[in-house]
Amino acid sequence: MTTKKSVSFETAISELENIVSQLESGDLELEQSLALFERGIELTRLSQSKLQEAEQKVQILMAKQDQLELQPFAANEQALGEG
């Protein structure tokens, strides 16, 4: 299994789907089920963390966009009409 720093969000989701399928099959021994469940929890936490990071980046970008000075459309129209 890979370390949690090197796993992308997409890879984590894919691995989680695989784990769920294996656990739902019911063909695993108890120890295997517990190991997969533990890995699933780790991947879930990693995925949640990556989603939170992405959400924070979006909020930062949106906040920066709000800080830009926007000129009213009418002012731009007048400037074009004067030239």
Tab-separated table of C-alpha atoms in Angstrom:
chain	number	residue	atom	x	y	z
A	1	MET	CA	0.000	0.000	0.000
A	2	THR	CA	1.203	3.480	-0.785
A	3	THR	CA	1.949	6.241	1.669
A	4	LYS	CA	-0.781	8.759	2.206
A	5	LYS	CA	1.270	11.704	0.895
A	6	SER	CA	1.731	10.089	-2.517
A	7	VAL	CA	-1.918	9.164	-3.134
A	8	SER	CA	-3.981	11.468	-5.324
A	9	PHE	CA	-7.643	12.095	-4.583
A	10	GLU	CA	-8.702	10.089	-7.615
A	11	THR	CA	-6.463	7.160	-6.659
A	12	ALA	CA	-7.815	7.202	-3.109
A	13	ILE	CA	-11.412	7.131	-4.345
A	14	SER	CA	-10.625	4.300	-6.742
A	15	GLU	CA	-8.944	2.293	-3.998
A	16	LEU	CA	-11.874	2.973	-1.669
A	17	GLU	CA	-14.308	1.651	-4.272
A	18	ASN	CA	-12.193	-1.487	-4.600
A	19	ILE	CA	-12.117	-1.942	-0.815
A	20	VAL	CA	-15.888	-1.556	-0.576
A	21	SER	CA	-16.382	-4.174	-3.283
A	22	GLN	CA	-14.079	-6.600	-1.492
A	23	LEU	CA	-15.748	-6.043	1.873
A	24	GLU	CA	-19.228	-6.394	0.380
A	25	SER	CA	-18.302	-9.719	-1.224
A	26	GLY	CA	-18.026	-11.305	2.230
A	27	ASP	CA	-15.338	-13.693	0.996
A	28	LEU	CA	-12.551	-12.309	3.184
A	29	GLU	CA	-11.181	-13.594	6.447
A	30	LEU	CA	-11.678	-11.426	9.501
A	31	GLU	CA	-8.079	-10.173	9.579
A	32	GLN	CA	-8.219	-9.229	5.894
A	33	SER	CA	-11.509	-7.422	6.437
A	34	LEU	CA	-10.104	-5.476	9.369
A	35	ALA	CA	-6.970	-4.509	7.423
A	36	LEU	CA	-9.065	-3.326	4.479
A	37	PHE	CA	-11.431	-1.446	6.780
A	38	GLU	CA	-8.457	0.295	8.409
A	39	ARG	CA	-7.065	1.237	4.986
A	40	GLY	CA	-10.499	2.486	3.976
A	41	ILE	CA	-10.648	4.777	7.007
A	42	GLU	CA	-7.178	6.113	6.173
A	43	LEU	CA	-8.184	6.769	2.562
A	44	THR	CA	-11.440	8.422	3.655
A	45	ARG	CA	-9.561	10.822	5.929
A	46	LEU	CA	-7.054	11.554	3.189
A	47	SER	CA	-9.835	12.236	0.687
A	48	GLN	CA	-11.640	14.534	3.118
A	49	SER	CA	-8.406	16.417	3.744
A	50	LYS	CA	-7.758	16.849	0.021
A	51	LEU	CA	-11.330	18.078	-0.494
A	52	GLN	CA	-10.921	20.606	2.328
A	53	GLU	CA	-7.659	21.837	0.790
A	54	ALA	CA	-9.349	22.253	-2.584
A	55	GLU	CA	-12.262	24.111	-1.006
A	56	GLN	CA	-9.858	26.464	0.782
A	57	LYS	CA	-8.012	27.160	-2.480
A	58	VAL	CA	-11.297	27.973	-4.207
A	59	GLN	CA	-12.289	30.305	-1.359
A	60	ILE	CA	-8.913	32.064	-1.557
A	61	LEU	CA	-9.242	32.482	-5.320
A	62	MET	CA	-12.778	33.795	-4.959
A	63	ALA	CA	-11.681	36.230	-2.240
A	64	LYS	CA	-8.862	37.488	-4.458
A	65	GLN	CA	-11.313	37.945	-7.320
A	66	ASP	CA	-13.542	40.070	-5.061
A	67	GLN	CA	-10.562	42.312	-4.311
A	68	LEU	CA	-10.045	43.255	-7.961
A	69	GLU	CA	-11.280	46.666	-8.947
A	70	LEU	CA	-14.049	46.329	-11.488
A	71	GLN	CA	-15.189	49.247	-13.570
A	72	PRO	CA	-18.867	49.656	-14.355
A	73	PHE	CA	-19.875	48.652	-17.858
A	74	ALA	CA	-21.380	52.091	-18.512
A	75	ALA	CA	-18.000	53.784	-17.853
A	76	ASN	CA	-16.320	51.480	-20.371
A	77	GLU	CA	-19.045	52.195	-22.914
A	78	GLN	CA	-18.575	55.957	-22.493
A	79	ALA	CA	-14.805	55.629	-22.908
A	80	LEU	CA	-15.300	53.730	-26.164
A	81	GLY	CA	-17.820	56.275	-27.444
A	82	GLU	CA	-15.467	59.192	-26.806
A	83	GLY	CA	-12.596	57.684	-28.906
